[in-house]
mmCIF file of C-alpha atoms in Angstrom:
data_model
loop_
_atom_site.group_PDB
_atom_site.id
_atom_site.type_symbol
_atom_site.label_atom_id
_atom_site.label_comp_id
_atom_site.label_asym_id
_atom_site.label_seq_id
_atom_site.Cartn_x
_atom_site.Cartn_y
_atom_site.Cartn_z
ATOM 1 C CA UNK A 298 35.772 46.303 88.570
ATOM 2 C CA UNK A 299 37.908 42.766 88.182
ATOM 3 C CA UNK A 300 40.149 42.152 90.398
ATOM 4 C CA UNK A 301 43.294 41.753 88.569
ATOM 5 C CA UNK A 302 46.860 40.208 89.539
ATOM 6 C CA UNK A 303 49.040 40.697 86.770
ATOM 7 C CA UNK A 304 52.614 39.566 86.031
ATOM 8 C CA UNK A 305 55.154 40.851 83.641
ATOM 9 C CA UNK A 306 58.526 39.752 82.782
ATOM 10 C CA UNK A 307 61.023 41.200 80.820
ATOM 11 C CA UNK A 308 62.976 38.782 79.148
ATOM 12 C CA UNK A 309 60.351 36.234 78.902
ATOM 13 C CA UNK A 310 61.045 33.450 75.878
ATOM 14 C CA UNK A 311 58.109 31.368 74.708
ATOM 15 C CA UNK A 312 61.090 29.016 74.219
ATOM 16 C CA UNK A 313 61.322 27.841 77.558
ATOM 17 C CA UNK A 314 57.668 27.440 78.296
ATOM 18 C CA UNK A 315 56.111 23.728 78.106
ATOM 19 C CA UNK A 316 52.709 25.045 76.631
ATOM 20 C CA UNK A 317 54.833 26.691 74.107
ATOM 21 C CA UNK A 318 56.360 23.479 72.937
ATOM 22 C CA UNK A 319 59.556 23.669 74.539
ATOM 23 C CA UNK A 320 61.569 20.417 74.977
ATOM 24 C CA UNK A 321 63.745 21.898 77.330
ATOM 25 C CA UNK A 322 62.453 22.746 80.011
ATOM 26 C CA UNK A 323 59.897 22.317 82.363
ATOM 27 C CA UNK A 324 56.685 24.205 83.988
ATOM 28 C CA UNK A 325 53.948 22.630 85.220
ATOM 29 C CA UNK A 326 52.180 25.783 86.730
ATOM 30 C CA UNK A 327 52.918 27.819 84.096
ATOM 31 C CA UNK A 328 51.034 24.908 81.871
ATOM 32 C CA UNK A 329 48.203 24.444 84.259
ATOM 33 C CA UNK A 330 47.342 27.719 83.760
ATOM 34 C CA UNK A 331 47.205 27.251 79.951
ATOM 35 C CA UNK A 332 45.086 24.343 80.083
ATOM 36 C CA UNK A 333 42.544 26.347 82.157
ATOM 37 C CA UNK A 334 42.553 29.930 80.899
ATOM 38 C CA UNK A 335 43.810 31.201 77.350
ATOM 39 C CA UNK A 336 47.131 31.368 75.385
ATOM 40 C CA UNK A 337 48.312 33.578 72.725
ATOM 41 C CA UNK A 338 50.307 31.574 70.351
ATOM 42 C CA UNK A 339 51.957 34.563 68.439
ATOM 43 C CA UNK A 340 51.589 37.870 70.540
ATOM 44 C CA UNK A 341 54.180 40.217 69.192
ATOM 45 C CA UNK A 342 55.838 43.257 70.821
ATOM 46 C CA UNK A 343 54.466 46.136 68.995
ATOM 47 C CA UNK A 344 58.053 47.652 70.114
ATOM 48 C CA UNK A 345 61.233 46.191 70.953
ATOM 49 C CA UNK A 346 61.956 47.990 73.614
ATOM 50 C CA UNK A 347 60.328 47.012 76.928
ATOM 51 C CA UNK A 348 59.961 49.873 78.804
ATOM 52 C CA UNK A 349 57.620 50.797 76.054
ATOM 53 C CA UNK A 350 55.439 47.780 75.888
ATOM 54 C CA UNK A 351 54.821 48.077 79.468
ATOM 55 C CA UNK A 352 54.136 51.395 79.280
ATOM 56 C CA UNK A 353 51.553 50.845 77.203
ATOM 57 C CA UNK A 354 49.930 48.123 78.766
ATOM 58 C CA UNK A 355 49.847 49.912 82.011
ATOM 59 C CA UNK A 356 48.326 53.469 80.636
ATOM 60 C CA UNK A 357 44.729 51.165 80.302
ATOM 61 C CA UNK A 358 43.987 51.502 83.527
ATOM 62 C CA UNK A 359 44.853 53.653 86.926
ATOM 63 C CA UNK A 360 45.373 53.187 90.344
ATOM 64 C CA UNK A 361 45.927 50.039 92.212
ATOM 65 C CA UNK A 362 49.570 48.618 93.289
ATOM 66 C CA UNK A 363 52.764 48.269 91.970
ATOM 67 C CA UNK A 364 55.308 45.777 92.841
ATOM 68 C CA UNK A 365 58.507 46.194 90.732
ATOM 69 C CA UNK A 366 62.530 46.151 91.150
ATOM 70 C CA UNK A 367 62.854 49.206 89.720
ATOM 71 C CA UNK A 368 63.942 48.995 86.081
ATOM 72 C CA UNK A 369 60.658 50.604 84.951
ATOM 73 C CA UNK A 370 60.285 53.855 87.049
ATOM 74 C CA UNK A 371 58.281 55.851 84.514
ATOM 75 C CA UNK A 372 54.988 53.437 85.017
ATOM 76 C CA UNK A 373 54.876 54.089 88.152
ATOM 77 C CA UNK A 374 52.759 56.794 87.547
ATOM 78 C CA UNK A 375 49.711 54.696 86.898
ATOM 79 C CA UNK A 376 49.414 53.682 90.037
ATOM 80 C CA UNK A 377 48.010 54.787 93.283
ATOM 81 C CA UNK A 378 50.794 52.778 95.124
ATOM 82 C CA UNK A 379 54.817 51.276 94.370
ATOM 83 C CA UNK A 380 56.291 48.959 96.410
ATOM 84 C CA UNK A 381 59.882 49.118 94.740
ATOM 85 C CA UNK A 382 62.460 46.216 95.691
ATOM 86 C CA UNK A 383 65.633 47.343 93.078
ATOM 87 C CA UNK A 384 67.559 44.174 92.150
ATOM 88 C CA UNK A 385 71.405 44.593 94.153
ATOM 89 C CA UNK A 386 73.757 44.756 91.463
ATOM 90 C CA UNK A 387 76.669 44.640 93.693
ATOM 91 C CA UNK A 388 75.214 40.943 95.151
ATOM 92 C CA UNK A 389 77.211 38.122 92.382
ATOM 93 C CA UNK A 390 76.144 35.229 94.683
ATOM 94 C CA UNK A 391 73.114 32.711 93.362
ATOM 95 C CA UNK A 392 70.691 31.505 95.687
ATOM 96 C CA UNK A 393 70.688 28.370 97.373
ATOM 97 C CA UNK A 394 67.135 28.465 97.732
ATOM 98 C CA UNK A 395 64.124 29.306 95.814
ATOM 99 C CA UNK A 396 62.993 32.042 99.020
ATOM 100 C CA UNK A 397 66.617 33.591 99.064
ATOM 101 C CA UNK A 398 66.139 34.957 95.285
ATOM 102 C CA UNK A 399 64.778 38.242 94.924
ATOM 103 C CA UNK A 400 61.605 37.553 92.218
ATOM 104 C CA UNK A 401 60.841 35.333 95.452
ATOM 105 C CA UNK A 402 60.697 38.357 97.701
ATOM 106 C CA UNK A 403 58.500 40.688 94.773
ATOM 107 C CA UNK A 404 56.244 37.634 95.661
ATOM 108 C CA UNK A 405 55.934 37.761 99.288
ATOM 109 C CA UNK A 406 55.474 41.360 98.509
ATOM 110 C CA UNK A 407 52.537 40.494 96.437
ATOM 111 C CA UNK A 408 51.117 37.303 98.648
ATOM 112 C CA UNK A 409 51.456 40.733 101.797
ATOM 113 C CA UNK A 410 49.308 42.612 99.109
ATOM 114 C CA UNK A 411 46.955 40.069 98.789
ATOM 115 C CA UNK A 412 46.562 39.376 102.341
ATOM 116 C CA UNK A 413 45.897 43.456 103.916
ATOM 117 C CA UNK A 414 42.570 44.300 105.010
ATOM 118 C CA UNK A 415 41.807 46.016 101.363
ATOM 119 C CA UNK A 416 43.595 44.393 98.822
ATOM 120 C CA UNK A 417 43.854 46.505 95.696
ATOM 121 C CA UNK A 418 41.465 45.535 92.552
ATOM 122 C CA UNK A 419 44.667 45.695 90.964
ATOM 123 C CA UNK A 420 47.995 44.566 91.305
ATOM 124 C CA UNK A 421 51.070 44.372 89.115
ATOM 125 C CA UNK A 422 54.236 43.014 89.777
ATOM 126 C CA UNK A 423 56.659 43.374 87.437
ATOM 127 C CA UNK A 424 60.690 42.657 86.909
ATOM 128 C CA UNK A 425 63.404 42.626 84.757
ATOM 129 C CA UNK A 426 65.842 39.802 86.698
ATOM 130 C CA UNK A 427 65.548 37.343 83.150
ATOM 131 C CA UNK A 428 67.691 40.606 81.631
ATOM 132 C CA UNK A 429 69.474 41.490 84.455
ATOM 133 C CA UNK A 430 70.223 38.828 87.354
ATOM 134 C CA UNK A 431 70.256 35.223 87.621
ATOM 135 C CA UNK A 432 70.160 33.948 90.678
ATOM 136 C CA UNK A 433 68.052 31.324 90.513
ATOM 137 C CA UNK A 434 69.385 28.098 92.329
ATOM 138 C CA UNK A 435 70.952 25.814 89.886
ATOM 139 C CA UNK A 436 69.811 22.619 91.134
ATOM 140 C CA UNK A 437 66.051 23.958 90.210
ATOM 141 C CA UNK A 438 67.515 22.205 86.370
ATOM 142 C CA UNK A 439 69.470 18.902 87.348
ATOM 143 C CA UNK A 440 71.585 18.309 84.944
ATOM 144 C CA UNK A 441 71.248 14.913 84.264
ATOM 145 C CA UNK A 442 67.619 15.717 83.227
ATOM 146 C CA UNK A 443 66.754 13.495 80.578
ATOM 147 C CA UNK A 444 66.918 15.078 76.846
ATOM 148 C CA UNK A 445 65.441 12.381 75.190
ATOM 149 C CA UNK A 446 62.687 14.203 74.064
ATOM 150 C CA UNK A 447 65.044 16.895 71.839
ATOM 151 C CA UNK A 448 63.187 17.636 68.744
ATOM 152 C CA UNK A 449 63.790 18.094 65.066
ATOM 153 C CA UNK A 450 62.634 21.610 65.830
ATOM 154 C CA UNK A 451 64.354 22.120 68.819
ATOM 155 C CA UNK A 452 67.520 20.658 66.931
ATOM 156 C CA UNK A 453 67.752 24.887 65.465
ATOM 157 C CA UNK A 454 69.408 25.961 68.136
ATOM 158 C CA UNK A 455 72.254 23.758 68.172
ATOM 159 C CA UNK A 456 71.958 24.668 63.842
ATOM 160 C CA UNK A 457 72.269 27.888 64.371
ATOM 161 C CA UNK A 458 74.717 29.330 61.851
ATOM 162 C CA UNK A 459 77.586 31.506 63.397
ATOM 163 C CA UNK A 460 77.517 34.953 62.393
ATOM 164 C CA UNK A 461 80.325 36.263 60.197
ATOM 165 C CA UNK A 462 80.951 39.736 61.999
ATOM 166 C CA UNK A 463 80.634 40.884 65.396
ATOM 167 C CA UNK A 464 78.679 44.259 65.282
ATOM 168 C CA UNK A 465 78.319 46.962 67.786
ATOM 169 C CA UNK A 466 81.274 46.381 70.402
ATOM 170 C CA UNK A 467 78.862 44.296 72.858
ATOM 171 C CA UNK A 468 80.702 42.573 75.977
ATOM 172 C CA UNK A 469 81.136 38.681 75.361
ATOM 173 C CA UNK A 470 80.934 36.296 77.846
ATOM 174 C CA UNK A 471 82.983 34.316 79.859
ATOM 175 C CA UNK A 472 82.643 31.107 77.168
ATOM 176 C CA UNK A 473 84.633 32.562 74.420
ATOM 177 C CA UNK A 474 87.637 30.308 72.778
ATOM 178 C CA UNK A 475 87.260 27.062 72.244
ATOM 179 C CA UNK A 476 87.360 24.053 75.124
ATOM 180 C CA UNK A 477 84.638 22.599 76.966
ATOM 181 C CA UNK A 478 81.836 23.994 79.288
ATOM 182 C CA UNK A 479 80.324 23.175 81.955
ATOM 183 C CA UNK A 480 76.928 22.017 82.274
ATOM 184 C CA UNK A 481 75.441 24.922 83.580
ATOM 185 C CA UNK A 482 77.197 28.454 83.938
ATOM 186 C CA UNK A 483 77.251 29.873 88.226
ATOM 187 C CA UNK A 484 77.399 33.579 87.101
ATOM 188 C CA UNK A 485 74.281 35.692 87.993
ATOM 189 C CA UNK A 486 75.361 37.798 84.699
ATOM 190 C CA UNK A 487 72.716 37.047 81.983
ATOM 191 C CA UNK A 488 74.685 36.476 78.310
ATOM 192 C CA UNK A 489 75.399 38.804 75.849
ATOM 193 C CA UNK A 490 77.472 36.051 73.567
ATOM 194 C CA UNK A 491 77.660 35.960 70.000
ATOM 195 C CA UNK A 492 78.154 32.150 68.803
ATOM 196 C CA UNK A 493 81.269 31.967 66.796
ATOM 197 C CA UNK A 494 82.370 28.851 65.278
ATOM 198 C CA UNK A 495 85.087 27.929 67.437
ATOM 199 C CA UNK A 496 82.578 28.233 70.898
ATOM 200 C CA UNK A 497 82.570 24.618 72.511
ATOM 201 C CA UNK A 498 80.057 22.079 70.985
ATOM 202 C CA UNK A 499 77.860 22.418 74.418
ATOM 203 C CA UNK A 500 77.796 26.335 74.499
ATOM 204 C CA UNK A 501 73.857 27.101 73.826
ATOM 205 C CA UNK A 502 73.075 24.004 75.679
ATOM 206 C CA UNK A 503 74.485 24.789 78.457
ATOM 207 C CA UNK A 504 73.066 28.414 78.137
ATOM 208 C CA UNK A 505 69.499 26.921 78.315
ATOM 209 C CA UNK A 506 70.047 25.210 81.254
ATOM 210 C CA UNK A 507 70.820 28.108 83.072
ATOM 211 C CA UNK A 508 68.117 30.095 81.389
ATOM 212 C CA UNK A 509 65.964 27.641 82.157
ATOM 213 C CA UNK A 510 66.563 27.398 85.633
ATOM 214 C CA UNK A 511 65.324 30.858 86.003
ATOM 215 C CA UNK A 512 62.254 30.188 84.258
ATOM 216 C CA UNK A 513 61.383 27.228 86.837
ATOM 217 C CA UNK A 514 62.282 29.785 89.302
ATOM 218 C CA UNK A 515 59.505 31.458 87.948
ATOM 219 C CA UNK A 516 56.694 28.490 87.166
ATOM 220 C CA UNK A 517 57.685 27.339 91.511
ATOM 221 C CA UNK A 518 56.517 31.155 92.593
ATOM 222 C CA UNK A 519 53.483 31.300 90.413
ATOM 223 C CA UNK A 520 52.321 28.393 91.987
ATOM 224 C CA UNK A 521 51.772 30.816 95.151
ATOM 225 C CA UNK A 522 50.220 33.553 92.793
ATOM 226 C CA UNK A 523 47.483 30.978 91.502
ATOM 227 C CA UNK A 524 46.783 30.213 95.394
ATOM 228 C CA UNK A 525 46.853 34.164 95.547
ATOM 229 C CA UNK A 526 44.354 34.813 92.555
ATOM 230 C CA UNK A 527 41.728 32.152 93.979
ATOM 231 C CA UNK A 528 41.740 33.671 97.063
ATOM 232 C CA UNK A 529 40.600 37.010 96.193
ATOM 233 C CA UNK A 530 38.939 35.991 92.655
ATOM 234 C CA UNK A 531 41.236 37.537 90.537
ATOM 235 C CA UNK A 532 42.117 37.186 87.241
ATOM 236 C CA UNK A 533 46.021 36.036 87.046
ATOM 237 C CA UNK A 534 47.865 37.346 83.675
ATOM 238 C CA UNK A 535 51.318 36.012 82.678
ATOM 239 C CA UNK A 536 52.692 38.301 80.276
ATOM 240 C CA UNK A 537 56.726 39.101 78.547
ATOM 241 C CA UNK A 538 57.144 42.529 78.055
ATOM 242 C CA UNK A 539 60.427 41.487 75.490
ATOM 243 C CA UNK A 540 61.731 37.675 74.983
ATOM 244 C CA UNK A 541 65.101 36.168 74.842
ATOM 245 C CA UNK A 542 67.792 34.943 72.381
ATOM 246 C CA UNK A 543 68.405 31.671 73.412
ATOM 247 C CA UNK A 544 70.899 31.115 70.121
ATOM 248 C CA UNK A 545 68.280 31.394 67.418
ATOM 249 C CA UNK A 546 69.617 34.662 65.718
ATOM 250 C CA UNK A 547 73.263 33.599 66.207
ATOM 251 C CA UNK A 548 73.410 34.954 69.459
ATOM 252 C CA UNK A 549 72.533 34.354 73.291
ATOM 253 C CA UNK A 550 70.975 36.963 75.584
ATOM 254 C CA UNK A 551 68.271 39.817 76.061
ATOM 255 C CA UNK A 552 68.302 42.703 73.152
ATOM 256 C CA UNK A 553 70.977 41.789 71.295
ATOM 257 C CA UNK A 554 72.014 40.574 67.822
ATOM 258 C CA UNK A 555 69.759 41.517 64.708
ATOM 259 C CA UNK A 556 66.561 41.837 65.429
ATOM 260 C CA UNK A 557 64.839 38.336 65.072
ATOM 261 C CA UNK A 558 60.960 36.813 66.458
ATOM 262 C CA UNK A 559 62.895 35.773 69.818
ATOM 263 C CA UNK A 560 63.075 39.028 70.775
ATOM 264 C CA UNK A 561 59.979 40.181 69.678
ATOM 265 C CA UNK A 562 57.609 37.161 70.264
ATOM 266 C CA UNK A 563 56.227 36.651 73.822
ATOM 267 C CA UNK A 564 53.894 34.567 75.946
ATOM 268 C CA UNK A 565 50.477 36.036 77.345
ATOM 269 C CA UNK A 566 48.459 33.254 79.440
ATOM 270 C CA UNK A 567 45.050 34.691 81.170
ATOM 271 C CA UNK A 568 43.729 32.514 83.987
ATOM 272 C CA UNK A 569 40.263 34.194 84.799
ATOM 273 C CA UNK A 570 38.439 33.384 88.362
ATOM 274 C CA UNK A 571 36.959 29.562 88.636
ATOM 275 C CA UNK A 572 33.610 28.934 87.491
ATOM 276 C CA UNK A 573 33.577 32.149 85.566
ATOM 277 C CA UNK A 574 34.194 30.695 82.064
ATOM 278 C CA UNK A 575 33.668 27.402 80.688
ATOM 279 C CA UNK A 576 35.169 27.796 76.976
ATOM 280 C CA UNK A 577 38.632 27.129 78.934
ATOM 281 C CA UNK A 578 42.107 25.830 77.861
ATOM 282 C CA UNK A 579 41.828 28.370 74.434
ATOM 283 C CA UNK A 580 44.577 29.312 72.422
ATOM 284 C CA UNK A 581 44.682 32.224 70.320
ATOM 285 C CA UNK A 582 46.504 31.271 66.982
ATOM 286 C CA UNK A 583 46.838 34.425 65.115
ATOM 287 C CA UNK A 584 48.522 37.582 65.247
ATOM 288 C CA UNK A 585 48.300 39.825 68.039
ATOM 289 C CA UNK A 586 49.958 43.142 68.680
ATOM 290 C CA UNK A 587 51.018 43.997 72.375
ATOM 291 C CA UNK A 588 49.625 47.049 71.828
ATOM 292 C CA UNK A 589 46.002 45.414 71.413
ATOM 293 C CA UNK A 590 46.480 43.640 74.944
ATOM 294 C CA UNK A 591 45.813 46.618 77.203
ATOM 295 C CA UNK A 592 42.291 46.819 75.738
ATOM 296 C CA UNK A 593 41.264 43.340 75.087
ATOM 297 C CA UNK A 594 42.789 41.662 78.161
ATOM 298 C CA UNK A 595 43.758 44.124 80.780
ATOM 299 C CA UNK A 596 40.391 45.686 80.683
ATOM 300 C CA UNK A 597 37.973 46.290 83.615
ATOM 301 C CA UNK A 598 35.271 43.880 81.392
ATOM 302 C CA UNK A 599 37.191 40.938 81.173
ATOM 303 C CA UNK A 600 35.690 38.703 83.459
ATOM 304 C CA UNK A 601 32.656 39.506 81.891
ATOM 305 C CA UNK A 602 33.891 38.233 78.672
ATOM 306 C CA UNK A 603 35.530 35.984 76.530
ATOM 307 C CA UNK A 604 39.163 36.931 75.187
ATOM 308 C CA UNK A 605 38.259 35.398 72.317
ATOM 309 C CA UNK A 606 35.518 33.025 71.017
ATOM 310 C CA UNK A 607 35.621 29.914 69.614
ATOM 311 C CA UNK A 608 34.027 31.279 66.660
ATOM 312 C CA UNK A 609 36.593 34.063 66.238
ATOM 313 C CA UNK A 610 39.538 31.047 66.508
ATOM 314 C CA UNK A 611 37.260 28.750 63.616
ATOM 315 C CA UNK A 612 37.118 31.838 61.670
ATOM 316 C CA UNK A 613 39.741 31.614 58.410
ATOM 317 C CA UNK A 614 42.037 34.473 56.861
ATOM 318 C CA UNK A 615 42.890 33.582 53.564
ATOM 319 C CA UNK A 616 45.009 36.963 53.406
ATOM 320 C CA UNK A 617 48.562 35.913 54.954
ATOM 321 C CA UNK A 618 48.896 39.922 54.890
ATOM 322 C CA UNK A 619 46.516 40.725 57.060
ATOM 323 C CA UNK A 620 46.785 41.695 59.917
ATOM 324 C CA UNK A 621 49.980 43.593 59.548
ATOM 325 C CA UNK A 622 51.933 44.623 62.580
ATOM 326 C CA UNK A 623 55.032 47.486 62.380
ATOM 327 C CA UNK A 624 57.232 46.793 65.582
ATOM 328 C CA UNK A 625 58.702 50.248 66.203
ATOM 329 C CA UNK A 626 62.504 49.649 66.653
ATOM 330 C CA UNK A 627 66.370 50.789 66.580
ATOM 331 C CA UNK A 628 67.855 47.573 65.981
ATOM 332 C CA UNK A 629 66.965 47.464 62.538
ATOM 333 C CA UNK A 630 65.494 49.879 59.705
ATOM 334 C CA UNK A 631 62.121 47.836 59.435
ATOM 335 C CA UNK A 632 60.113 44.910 60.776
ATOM 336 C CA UNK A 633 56.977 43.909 60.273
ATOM 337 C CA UNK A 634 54.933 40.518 61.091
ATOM 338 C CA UNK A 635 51.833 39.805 59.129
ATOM 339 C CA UNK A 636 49.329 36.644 59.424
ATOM 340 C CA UNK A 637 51.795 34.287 57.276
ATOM 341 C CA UNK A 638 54.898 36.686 57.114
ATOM 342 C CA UNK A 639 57.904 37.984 58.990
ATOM 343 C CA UNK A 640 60.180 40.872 57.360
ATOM 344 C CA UNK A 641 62.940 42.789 58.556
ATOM 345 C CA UNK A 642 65.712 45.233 57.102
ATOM 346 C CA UNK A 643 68.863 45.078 59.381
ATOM 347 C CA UNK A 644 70.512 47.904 59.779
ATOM 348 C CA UNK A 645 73.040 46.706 56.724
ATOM 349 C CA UNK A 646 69.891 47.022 54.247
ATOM 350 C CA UNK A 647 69.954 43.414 53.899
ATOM 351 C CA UNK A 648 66.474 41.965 53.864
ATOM 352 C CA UNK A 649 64.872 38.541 55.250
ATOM 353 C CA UNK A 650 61.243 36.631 54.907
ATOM 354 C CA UNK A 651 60.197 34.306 57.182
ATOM 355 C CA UNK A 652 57.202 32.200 56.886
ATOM 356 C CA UNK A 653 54.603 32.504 59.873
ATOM 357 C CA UNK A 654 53.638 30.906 61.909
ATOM 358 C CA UNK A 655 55.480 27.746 60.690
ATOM 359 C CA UNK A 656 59.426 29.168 60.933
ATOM 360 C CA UNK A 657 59.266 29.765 64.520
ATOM 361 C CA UNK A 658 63.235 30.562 64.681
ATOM 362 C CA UNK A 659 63.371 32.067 61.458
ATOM 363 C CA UNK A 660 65.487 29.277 60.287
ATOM 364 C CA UNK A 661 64.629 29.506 56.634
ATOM 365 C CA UNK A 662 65.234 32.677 55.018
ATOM 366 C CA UNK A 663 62.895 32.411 51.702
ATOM 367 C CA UNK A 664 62.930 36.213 50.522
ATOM 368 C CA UNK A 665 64.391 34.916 47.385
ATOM 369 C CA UNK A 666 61.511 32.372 46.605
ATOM 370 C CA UNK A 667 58.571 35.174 47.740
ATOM 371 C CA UNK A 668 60.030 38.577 45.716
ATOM 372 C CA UNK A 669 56.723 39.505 45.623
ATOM 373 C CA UNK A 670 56.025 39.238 49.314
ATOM 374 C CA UNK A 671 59.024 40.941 50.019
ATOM 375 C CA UNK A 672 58.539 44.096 48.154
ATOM 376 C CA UNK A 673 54.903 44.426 49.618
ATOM 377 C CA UNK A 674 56.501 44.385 52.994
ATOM 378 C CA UNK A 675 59.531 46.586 52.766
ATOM 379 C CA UNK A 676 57.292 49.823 52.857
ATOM 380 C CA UNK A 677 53.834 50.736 54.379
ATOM 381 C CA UNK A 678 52.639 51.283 50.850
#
């Protein structure tokens, strides 16, 4: 058996990740494991609710340890050990330092793992703090960083059109009205905002400079889990279990708004044991399922193995239907992401077609220009 250290986040946005493309935000370790492992480049949650991918994920193997804050009791099962830190709701104060946070003390937990006389071939920390509690310290993002590298791409979230209604009685945020904002928000609250056309000109901004302090929270600590993994010759997995609005659907914050790829769509990076491979720094283009992850990645075999091949990546698809992918949801009556398309029915009946993988935000909504495509998708016939 592989040893195994893996690491799953709920409320995990590609967004905010360097070898995603962001132009945000920063993370080195998060990008030095790209450039020497593998990257999925469109891994989609084969259910929006993340409870359920992770359940899935963990039911391919047993036994092993558990490290977790408690937001995922059910999985727990699995394992032939939980360690169990719950997040204190009741604490509103954000760190000062990287150490006082508490993903930093799920990761002594794990370096303690590590480090006993019998280390488990498998360990799993996972947490839910991106939906739930930011305390990361603020000066992790200055904010005087320099933006000069803001995209075209990037420019979407600051495009983002307001929505006309606000559905479903969800709790705003502190930034409603209009006026300024500052910089970056001290609340350990996450968002749940819906951008409205009168929300100051900074809003999202501002929003992703918090977010993305948490996220460098989380690039510092895995620095210590790559230490970690080389000391036992483990494989180290970086996985979301859900992502993050981050303003691309008209709102900001974890499972809310219509259901839209930032949600849905997910980073997976596999850094396997040194020396082990050689066809490193892969990326897997094309569709995957979560669902298809517990087999093909958190599988006994995988050091043994390639991911995927470089003749698998080379290997064209001329059918942008194929493969098609039903993420099992609430939030809307239907969604489905094929090689070159992205469909979903709200809730309202109305429908949208996004082109994949080139709309990343869904920005351009082309149902009417594909009819075709969008009556293939709207049912599984």
């Amino acid at each position: 058996m592989t040893r195994q250290i893996v690491i799953t986040l709920e409320g995990l946005s590609v967004d905010a990740i360097g070898c995603y493309g962001s132009a945000f935000n920063q993370t080195p370790t998060i990008d030095a494991m790209a450039s020497d492992g593998f990257v999925w480049d469109r891994l989609v949650c084969h259910d929006d609710r993340p409870d359920v991918v992770l359940a899935t994920l963990v039911s391919s193997r047993h036994g092993g340890l558990l490290i977790d804050d408690g937001t995922t009791p059910s999985v727990g099962r699995a394992f032939d050990l939980v360690q169990t830190m719950p997040i204190d709701s009741a604490d509103k104060s954000v760190a000062n330092r990287v150490e006082d946070t508490h993903f930093s003390r799920l990761v002594q937990s794990l370096d303690e793992a590590v480090n006993a006389d019998s280390p488990a071939e498998r360990i799993w920390l996972h947490s839910g703090f991106l939906a739930r509690h930011w305390d990361a310290p603020r000066d992790l993002f200055p904010v005087d960083e320099s933006w000069d590298d803001w995209g075209d791409d990037d420019q979407e979230f600051l495009d983002t059109e307001p929505p006309g209604t606000v559905s479903g009685g969800a709790p705003l945020s502190e930034t409603d009205g209009e006026g300024a904002c500052p910089p970056i928000f001290e609340g350990v609250e996450p968002p749940v905002h819906p951008i409205v056309a009168n929300d100051p000109v900074d809003l999202i901004m501002a929003w992703m400079r918090t977010y993305g302090c948490q996220v460098r929270l989380i690039d510092q600590l895995l620095d210590r889990c790559v230490d970690l993994a080389d000391q036992i010759d483990a494989t180290l997995i970086l996985m979301g279990t859900s992502g993050f609005n981050l303003g691309q659907n008209g709102w900001i914050g974890h499972g809310c708004g219509p259901l839209r790829s930032a949600q849905i769509q997910v980073p997976l990076i596999v850094r396997t044991p040194q020396g082990i491979h050689h066809d490193v720094g892969m990326r897997w283009p094309k569709l995957t399922g979560s669902q298809d992850v517990a087999a093909t990645v958190i599988a006994d075999d995988l050091v043994d193995r390639l991911p995927f091949t470089a003749e698998q990546w080379a290997a064209d698809s001329d059918d942008a239907f194929d493969p098609m992918l039903v993420t099992q949801t609430e939030t809307a009556d239907r969604c489905v992401n094929t090689g070159g398309w992205f469909y979903v029915r709200d809730r309202d009946q109305s429908e949208h077609l996004y082109l994949k993988p080139d709309d990343r935000h869904d920005h351009n909504d082309v149902g009417r220009l594909a009819p075709d495509a969008l009556d293939r998708l709207s049912t599984d016939g």
